[in-house]
């Protein structure tokens, strides 16, 4: 038992007081974990687009003050009642979506969309009692997607924590708790390209590059990167991309360009843009008879996917995926093992590191579109 178990911990957290305003490092009080909850000491966290999107709060319900952060690695400090599969000292990756292991989704081999712990961006409190575990002078501070990792200590439902190999360096594998696993799993778990096949990846941000990395691991012989920003190709080569197509360079639909390059279409495509036209192109560029397209990007709320049904009748398959179809607790530890066995490279995703006191710099890098992942070190 740690000496802090059962007590309120005072520590530093980066609090977002208002939409779009720089975070402020504050001293917060973190209550002990309740039933099925775990208090985690965060060592490293990284910034993902989703944090920035909800911090800007342009489209959704603003919920402030709030502690953001969901890509991270940490160590269990103490556990609440009923927690049997984690103990103080265990190394964990928090995940924005959970696995209760009891609902129909968790029991299905095909789904990772847990009924109880599926991502909920509107909820700013814990499930157990509808309250926050964070406060400043008695004023509650809201949680974000059940993780709130921009704090030295945070309280998380046990179902949203993957227990990982304690030898895995948390400053590297923390990036596996969201975007990288999403892209990797989209290719490895859903598109499943055969060795020697041809794969197109639409959108070469962190998610798309992770999808390309998946294609490289699967042994694809051609990996065609598609992006409107030609600067992305240089980076993409490190992730296995062999060719590059910028749709702006052609005066015909990109699916036709790709079909010409590949003798009728690619074997697999993975869309990681969130743009509806790219989604349609990603589907229409797969080969008839066997091609499979996987959608990963989150589209605009009014977007409509339109294609001629003949494209499907001609034996093309369209799929979508959430978090790369990984079940957080059951599957994420094996993704960490892929890194440990050097099959998966994560260092190349990490382009910046800042101390916690400079967390706002990580936001600036992302807003300027600089780099891929910025690691935030909790210990200065
Ligand atoms: P990003 O913004 O870093 O990268 C997107 C890339 O797509 C950019 O390089 C951009 O130039 C390119 N792009 C945009 N429109 C395009 C078009 N029409 N054709 C070709 N390229 C185009 O984003 P990211 O962090 O890599 O995330 C990618 C997508 O994945 C986002 O939509 C994000 O919301 C989504 N996502 C989904 C899940 C899931 O579980 N399904 C999880 C995490 C992220
Ligand atoms: Zn469940």
Short mmCIF file of N, CA and C in Angstrom, two decimals, residues 57-167:
data_model
loop_
_atom_site.label_atom_id
_atom_site.label_comp_id
_atom_site.label_asym_id
_atom_site.label_seq_id
_atom_site.Cartn_x
_atom_site.Cartn_y
_atom_site.Cartn_z
N UNK A 57 -13.70 23.74 -28.44
CA UNK A 57 -15.14 23.71 -28.19
C UNK A 57 -15.93 24.55 -29.18
N UNK A 58 -15.65 24.35 -30.47
CA UNK A 58 -16.36 25.15 -31.48
C UNK A 58 -17.69 24.52 -31.86
N UNK A 59 -17.76 23.18 -31.79
CA UNK A 59 -18.98 22.52 -32.25
C UNK A 59 -19.84 21.94 -31.13
N UNK A 60 -19.19 21.60 -30.01
CA UNK A 60 -19.91 20.81 -29.00
C UNK A 60 -20.23 21.62 -27.76
N UNK A 61 -20.92 20.92 -26.83
CA UNK A 61 -21.23 21.51 -25.53
C UNK A 61 -19.96 21.90 -24.81
N UNK A 62 -19.77 23.16 -24.50
CA UNK A 62 -18.56 23.49 -23.74
C UNK A 62 -18.71 23.04 -22.28
N UNK A 63 -17.69 22.40 -21.76
CA UNK A 63 -17.72 21.91 -20.38
C UNK A 63 -16.42 22.36 -19.73
N UNK A 64 -16.49 23.42 -18.92
CA UNK A 64 -15.30 23.98 -18.30
C UNK A 64 -15.61 24.29 -16.83
N UNK A 65 -14.60 24.39 -15.97
CA UNK A 65 -13.19 24.05 -16.17
C UNK A 65 -13.02 22.53 -16.31
N UNK A 66 -12.03 22.18 -17.10
CA UNK A 66 -11.86 20.76 -17.42
C UNK A 66 -10.38 20.41 -17.51
N UNK A 67 -10.06 19.16 -17.21
CA UNK A 67 -8.69 18.66 -17.39
C UNK A 67 -8.71 17.70 -18.58
N UNK A 68 -8.04 18.10 -19.66
CA UNK A 68 -7.99 17.29 -20.87
C UNK A 68 -6.89 16.23 -20.77
N UNK A 69 -6.65 15.56 -21.89
CA UNK A 69 -5.57 14.58 -21.96
C UNK A 69 -6.09 13.15 -21.95
N UNK A 70 -5.65 12.37 -22.96
CA UNK A 70 -6.10 10.96 -22.97
C UNK A 70 -5.05 10.01 -23.55
N UNK A 71 -3.95 10.54 -24.10
CA UNK A 71 -2.87 9.62 -24.54
C UNK A 71 -1.82 9.68 -23.45
N UNK A 72 -1.56 8.59 -22.77
CA UNK A 72 -0.64 8.68 -21.64
C UNK A 72 -0.15 7.32 -21.18
N UNK A 73 0.84 7.39 -20.29
CA UNK A 73 1.33 6.19 -19.62
C UNK A 73 1.56 6.53 -18.17
N UNK A 74 1.25 5.60 -17.27
CA UNK A 74 1.42 5.89 -15.86
C UNK A 74 1.54 4.63 -15.02
N UNK A 75 1.55 4.87 -13.69
CA UNK A 75 1.73 3.77 -12.73
C UNK A 75 0.59 3.85 -11.72
N UNK A 76 0.01 2.72 -11.40
CA UNK A 76 -1.11 2.68 -10.44
C UNK A 76 -0.61 3.11 -9.06
N UNK A 77 -1.31 4.10 -8.46
CA UNK A 77 -0.95 4.56 -7.11
C UNK A 77 -1.79 3.81 -6.08
N UNK A 78 -3.11 3.71 -6.33
CA UNK A 78 -3.98 2.96 -5.42
C UNK A 78 -5.23 2.54 -6.18
N UNK A 79 -5.93 1.56 -5.65
CA UNK A 79 -7.14 1.07 -6.33
C UNK A 79 -8.33 1.14 -5.40
N UNK A 80 -9.51 1.30 -5.99
CA UNK A 80 -10.74 1.33 -5.20
C UNK A 80 -11.28 -0.08 -5.00
N UNK A 81 -12.41 -0.15 -4.28
CA UNK A 81 -13.03 -1.45 -4.00
C UNK A 81 -13.38 -2.18 -5.29
N UNK A 82 -13.28 -3.48 -5.25
CA UNK A 82 -13.72 -4.29 -6.39
C UNK A 82 -12.69 -4.40 -7.50
N UNK A 83 -11.58 -3.67 -7.39
CA UNK A 83 -10.56 -3.75 -8.45
C UNK A 83 -9.63 -4.92 -8.12
N UNK A 84 -9.67 -5.93 -8.98
CA UNK A 84 -8.86 -7.12 -8.69
C UNK A 84 -7.72 -7.29 -9.68
N UNK A 85 -7.89 -6.78 -10.90
CA UNK A 85 -6.81 -7.06 -11.87
C UNK A 85 -5.74 -5.98 -11.99
N UNK A 86 -5.78 -4.98 -11.12
CA UNK A 86 -4.68 -4.01 -11.08
C UNK A 86 -4.29 -3.78 -9.62
N UNK A 87 -3.00 -3.51 -9.41
CA UNK A 87 -2.54 -3.22 -8.05
C UNK A 87 -1.51 -2.09 -8.10
N UNK A 88 -1.26 -1.44 -6.96
CA UNK A 88 -0.28 -0.35 -6.97
C UNK A 88 1.04 -0.82 -7.58
N UNK A 89 1.62 0.04 -8.42
CA UNK A 89 2.89 -0.29 -9.07
C UNK A 89 2.73 -0.81 -10.49
N UNK A 90 1.52 -1.27 -10.85
CA UNK A 90 1.33 -1.75 -12.23
C UNK A 90 1.48 -0.60 -13.23
N UNK A 91 2.04 -0.91 -14.38
CA UNK A 91 2.16 0.09 -15.45
C UNK A 91 0.93 0.01 -16.35
N UNK A 92 0.37 1.16 -16.65
CA UNK A 92 -0.90 1.18 -17.40
C UNK A 92 -0.92 2.25 -18.49
N UNK A 93 -1.72 1.98 -19.51
CA UNK A 93 -2.07 3.00 -20.50
C UNK A 93 -3.55 3.30 -20.33
N UNK A 94 -3.90 4.56 -20.04
CA UNK A 94 -5.31 4.94 -19.99
C UNK A 94 -5.88 4.97 -21.41
N UNK A 95 -7.14 4.60 -21.57
CA UNK A 95 -7.77 4.64 -22.89
C UNK A 95 -9.11 5.38 -22.81
N UNK A 96 -9.37 6.20 -23.83
CA UNK A 96 -10.58 7.05 -23.86
C UNK A 96 -11.87 6.26 -24.02
N UNK A 97 -11.75 4.98 -24.33
CA UNK A 97 -12.92 4.12 -24.47
C UNK A 97 -12.59 2.87 -23.68
N UNK A 98 -13.59 2.20 -23.13
CA UNK A 98 -13.24 1.13 -22.20
C UNK A 98 -13.71 -0.25 -22.60
N UNK A 99 -13.52 -1.16 -21.68
CA UNK A 99 -13.90 -2.57 -21.89
C UNK A 99 -14.35 -3.10 -20.53
N UNK A 100 -15.69 -3.25 -20.36
CA UNK A 100 -16.20 -3.71 -19.07
C UNK A 100 -16.08 -5.21 -18.93
N UNK A 101 -15.91 -5.89 -20.05
CA UNK A 101 -15.79 -7.36 -20.14
C UNK A 101 -17.09 -8.10 -19.86
N UNK A 102 -18.21 -7.36 -19.70
CA UNK A 102 -19.46 -8.04 -19.37
C UNK A 102 -20.59 -7.79 -20.34
N UNK A 103 -20.57 -6.70 -21.08
CA UNK A 103 -21.70 -6.37 -21.95
C UNK A 103 -21.63 -7.18 -23.25
N UNK A 104 -22.69 -7.08 -24.05
CA UNK A 104 -22.77 -7.86 -25.29
C UNK A 104 -21.59 -7.53 -26.22
N UNK A 105 -21.20 -6.26 -26.27
CA UNK A 105 -20.07 -5.87 -27.13
C UNK A 105 -18.77 -6.49 -26.63
N UNK A 106 -18.55 -6.39 -25.32
CA UNK A 106 -17.30 -6.94 -24.78
C UNK A 106 -17.25 -8.44 -24.96
N UNK A 107 -18.44 -9.09 -24.92
CA UNK A 107 -18.45 -10.56 -25.08
C UNK A 107 -18.32 -10.97 -26.55
N UNK A 108 -18.63 -10.05 -27.46
CA UNK A 108 -18.51 -10.37 -28.88
C UNK A 108 -17.04 -10.28 -29.30
N UNK A 109 -16.60 -11.25 -30.05
CA UNK A 109 -15.22 -11.20 -30.52
C UNK A 109 -15.02 -10.09 -31.55
N UNK A 110 -16.13 -9.65 -32.16
CA UNK A 110 -16.01 -8.71 -33.27
C UNK A 110 -16.03 -7.23 -32.86
N UNK A 111 -16.51 -6.95 -31.64
CA UNK A 111 -16.73 -5.54 -31.28
C UNK A 111 -15.81 -5.06 -30.17
N UNK A 112 -15.54 -3.74 -30.20
CA UNK A 112 -14.83 -3.11 -29.08
C UNK A 112 -15.63 -1.91 -28.58
N UNK A 113 -16.95 -1.91 -28.90
CA UNK A 113 -17.77 -0.73 -28.59
C UNK A 113 -18.54 -0.96 -27.28
N UNK A 114 -17.82 -1.13 -26.20
CA UNK A 114 -18.41 -1.44 -24.88
C UNK A 114 -19.61 -0.53 -24.56
N UNK A 115 -20.70 -1.17 -24.10
CA UNK A 115 -21.91 -0.41 -23.75
C UNK A 115 -21.67 0.52 -22.58
N UNK A 116 -20.94 0.05 -21.59
CA UNK A 116 -20.77 0.83 -20.36
C UNK A 116 -19.75 1.95 -20.51
N UNK A 117 -18.63 1.64 -21.18
CA UNK A 117 -17.49 2.56 -21.14
C UNK A 117 -17.09 3.13 -22.49
N UNK A 118 -17.97 2.99 -23.49
CA UNK A 118 -17.69 3.56 -24.81
C UNK A 118 -17.42 5.07 -24.67
N UNK A 119 -16.56 5.60 -25.50
CA UNK A 119 -16.21 7.03 -25.39
C UNK A 119 -17.45 7.90 -25.21
N UNK A 120 -17.35 8.84 -24.25
CA UNK A 120 -18.43 9.80 -24.03
C UNK A 120 -17.77 11.15 -23.77
N UNK A 121 -17.86 12.02 -24.78
CA UNK A 121 -17.14 13.30 -24.66
C UNK A 121 -17.97 14.35 -23.89
N UNK A 122 -19.26 14.07 -23.69
CA UNK A 122 -20.11 15.03 -22.97
C UNK A 122 -20.05 14.86 -21.46
N UNK A 123 -19.67 13.66 -21.02
CA UNK A 123 -19.66 13.39 -19.58
C UNK A 123 -18.37 13.92 -18.97
N UNK A 124 -18.48 14.69 -17.91
CA UNK A 124 -17.28 15.24 -17.28
C UNK A 124 -17.09 14.72 -15.88
N UNK A 125 -17.82 13.64 -15.54
CA UNK A 125 -17.80 13.12 -14.16
C UNK A 125 -17.59 11.61 -14.18
N UNK A 126 -17.39 11.01 -13.01
CA UNK A 126 -17.19 9.57 -12.94
C UNK A 126 -18.55 8.87 -12.96
N UNK A 127 -18.56 7.65 -13.52
CA UNK A 127 -19.81 6.88 -13.64
C UNK A 127 -20.38 6.51 -12.27
N UNK A 128 -19.50 6.21 -11.33
CA UNK A 128 -19.91 5.65 -10.04
C UNK A 128 -20.90 6.52 -9.28
N UNK A 129 -20.62 7.82 -9.20
CA UNK A 129 -21.48 8.70 -8.39
C UNK A 129 -21.85 9.98 -9.12
N UNK A 130 -21.49 10.06 -10.42
CA UNK A 130 -21.82 11.27 -11.18
C UNK A 130 -21.07 12.50 -10.70
N UNK A 131 -19.95 12.29 -10.00
CA UNK A 131 -19.17 13.44 -9.50
C UNK A 131 -17.75 13.42 -10.04
N UNK A 132 -17.08 14.57 -9.89
CA UNK A 132 -15.68 14.66 -10.31
C UNK A 132 -14.78 14.27 -9.15
N UNK A 133 -13.60 13.75 -9.46
CA UNK A 133 -12.61 13.46 -8.41
C UNK A 133 -11.61 14.61 -8.28
N UNK A 134 -11.70 15.59 -9.18
CA UNK A 134 -10.79 16.74 -9.13
C UNK A 134 -11.48 17.96 -8.53
N UNK A 135 -10.75 18.71 -7.70
CA UNK A 135 -11.31 19.98 -7.24
C UNK A 135 -10.19 20.97 -6.91
N UNK A 136 -10.59 22.24 -6.92
CA UNK A 136 -9.70 23.32 -6.46
C UNK A 136 -10.50 24.11 -5.44
N UNK A 137 -10.05 24.11 -4.20
CA UNK A 137 -10.77 24.78 -3.09
C UNK A 137 -12.25 24.40 -3.08
N UNK A 138 -12.52 23.13 -3.29
CA UNK A 138 -13.91 22.65 -3.22
C UNK A 138 -14.67 22.80 -4.53
N UNK A 139 -14.12 23.53 -5.51
CA UNK A 139 -14.82 23.67 -6.79
C UNK A 139 -14.47 22.51 -7.72
N UNK A 140 -15.48 21.74 -8.17
CA UNK A 140 -15.15 20.59 -9.02
C UNK A 140 -14.58 21.00 -10.37
N UNK A 141 -13.65 20.22 -10.86
CA UNK A 141 -13.08 20.41 -12.20
C UNK A 141 -13.50 19.17 -12.99
N UNK A 142 -14.04 19.36 -14.20
CA UNK A 142 -14.53 18.22 -14.97
C UNK A 142 -13.43 17.32 -15.54
N UNK A 143 -13.80 16.05 -15.69
CA UNK A 143 -12.93 15.06 -16.35
C UNK A 143 -13.16 15.15 -17.87
N UNK A 144 -12.26 14.52 -18.63
CA UNK A 144 -12.40 14.42 -20.09
C UNK A 144 -12.22 12.97 -20.50
N UNK A 145 -13.17 12.46 -21.25
CA UNK A 145 -13.22 11.07 -21.75
C UNK A 145 -12.72 10.02 -20.73
N UNK A 146 -13.00 10.31 -19.46
CA UNK A 146 -12.68 9.33 -18.42
C UNK A 146 -11.21 9.16 -18.12
N UNK A 147 -10.35 10.04 -18.69
CA UNK A 147 -8.91 9.85 -18.51
C UNK A 147 -8.20 11.05 -17.86
N UNK A 148 -8.46 12.27 -18.37
CA UNK A 148 -7.85 13.50 -17.81
C UNK A 148 -6.39 13.31 -17.41
N UNK A 149 -5.57 13.08 -18.41
CA UNK A 149 -4.16 12.76 -18.11
C UNK A 149 -3.25 13.97 -18.00
N UNK A 150 -3.78 15.19 -18.20
CA UNK A 150 -2.96 16.38 -18.01
C UNK A 150 -2.92 16.74 -16.52
N UNK A 151 -2.68 15.73 -15.69
CA UNK A 151 -2.61 15.91 -14.25
C UNK A 151 -1.61 14.90 -13.72
N UNK A 152 -0.87 15.27 -12.66
CA UNK A 152 0.13 14.32 -12.14
C UNK A 152 -0.54 13.06 -11.59
N UNK A 153 -1.76 13.23 -11.07
CA UNK A 153 -2.55 12.07 -10.64
C UNK A 153 -3.94 12.21 -11.23
N UNK A 154 -4.54 11.09 -11.60
CA UNK A 154 -5.89 11.12 -12.13
C UNK A 154 -6.62 9.85 -11.69
N UNK A 155 -7.95 9.90 -11.71
CA UNK A 155 -8.75 8.73 -11.33
C UNK A 155 -9.48 8.23 -12.58
N UNK A 156 -9.36 6.91 -12.82
CA UNK A 156 -9.85 6.31 -14.07
C UNK A 156 -10.60 5.02 -13.75
N UNK A 157 -11.69 4.76 -14.48
CA UNK A 157 -12.40 3.49 -14.31
C UNK A 157 -11.45 2.35 -14.71
N UNK A 158 -11.48 1.27 -13.93
CA UNK A 158 -10.55 0.16 -14.21
C UNK A 158 -10.71 -0.37 -15.63
N UNK A 159 -11.93 -0.23 -16.19
CA UNK A 159 -12.18 -0.72 -17.54
C UNK A 159 -11.53 0.10 -18.63
N UNK A 160 -10.98 1.26 -18.27
CA UNK A 160 -10.31 2.12 -19.25
C UNK A 160 -8.80 2.12 -19.05
N UNK A 161 -8.27 1.06 -18.45
CA UNK A 161 -6.83 0.97 -18.22
C UNK A 161 -6.29 -0.35 -18.74
N UNK A 162 -5.30 -0.25 -19.61
CA UNK A 162 -4.65 -1.46 -20.12
C UNK A 162 -3.37 -1.68 -19.31
N UNK A 163 -3.27 -2.86 -18.71
CA UNK A 163 -2.05 -3.19 -17.94
C UNK A 163 -1.00 -3.69 -18.91
N UNK A 164 0.17 -3.04 -18.89
CA UNK A 164 1.18 -3.38 -19.90
C UNK A 164 2.48 -3.87 -19.26
N UNK A 165 3.34 -4.39 -20.09
CA UNK A 165 4.66 -4.86 -19.69
C UNK A 165 5.41 -3.75 -18.93
N UNK A 166 5.82 -4.01 -17.67
CA UNK A 166 6.50 -2.95 -16.90
C UNK A 166 7.86 -2.56 -17.48
N UNK A 167 8.38 -3.37 -18.39
CA UNK A 167 9.67 -3.03 -19.00
C UNK A 167 9.51 -2.06 -20.17
#
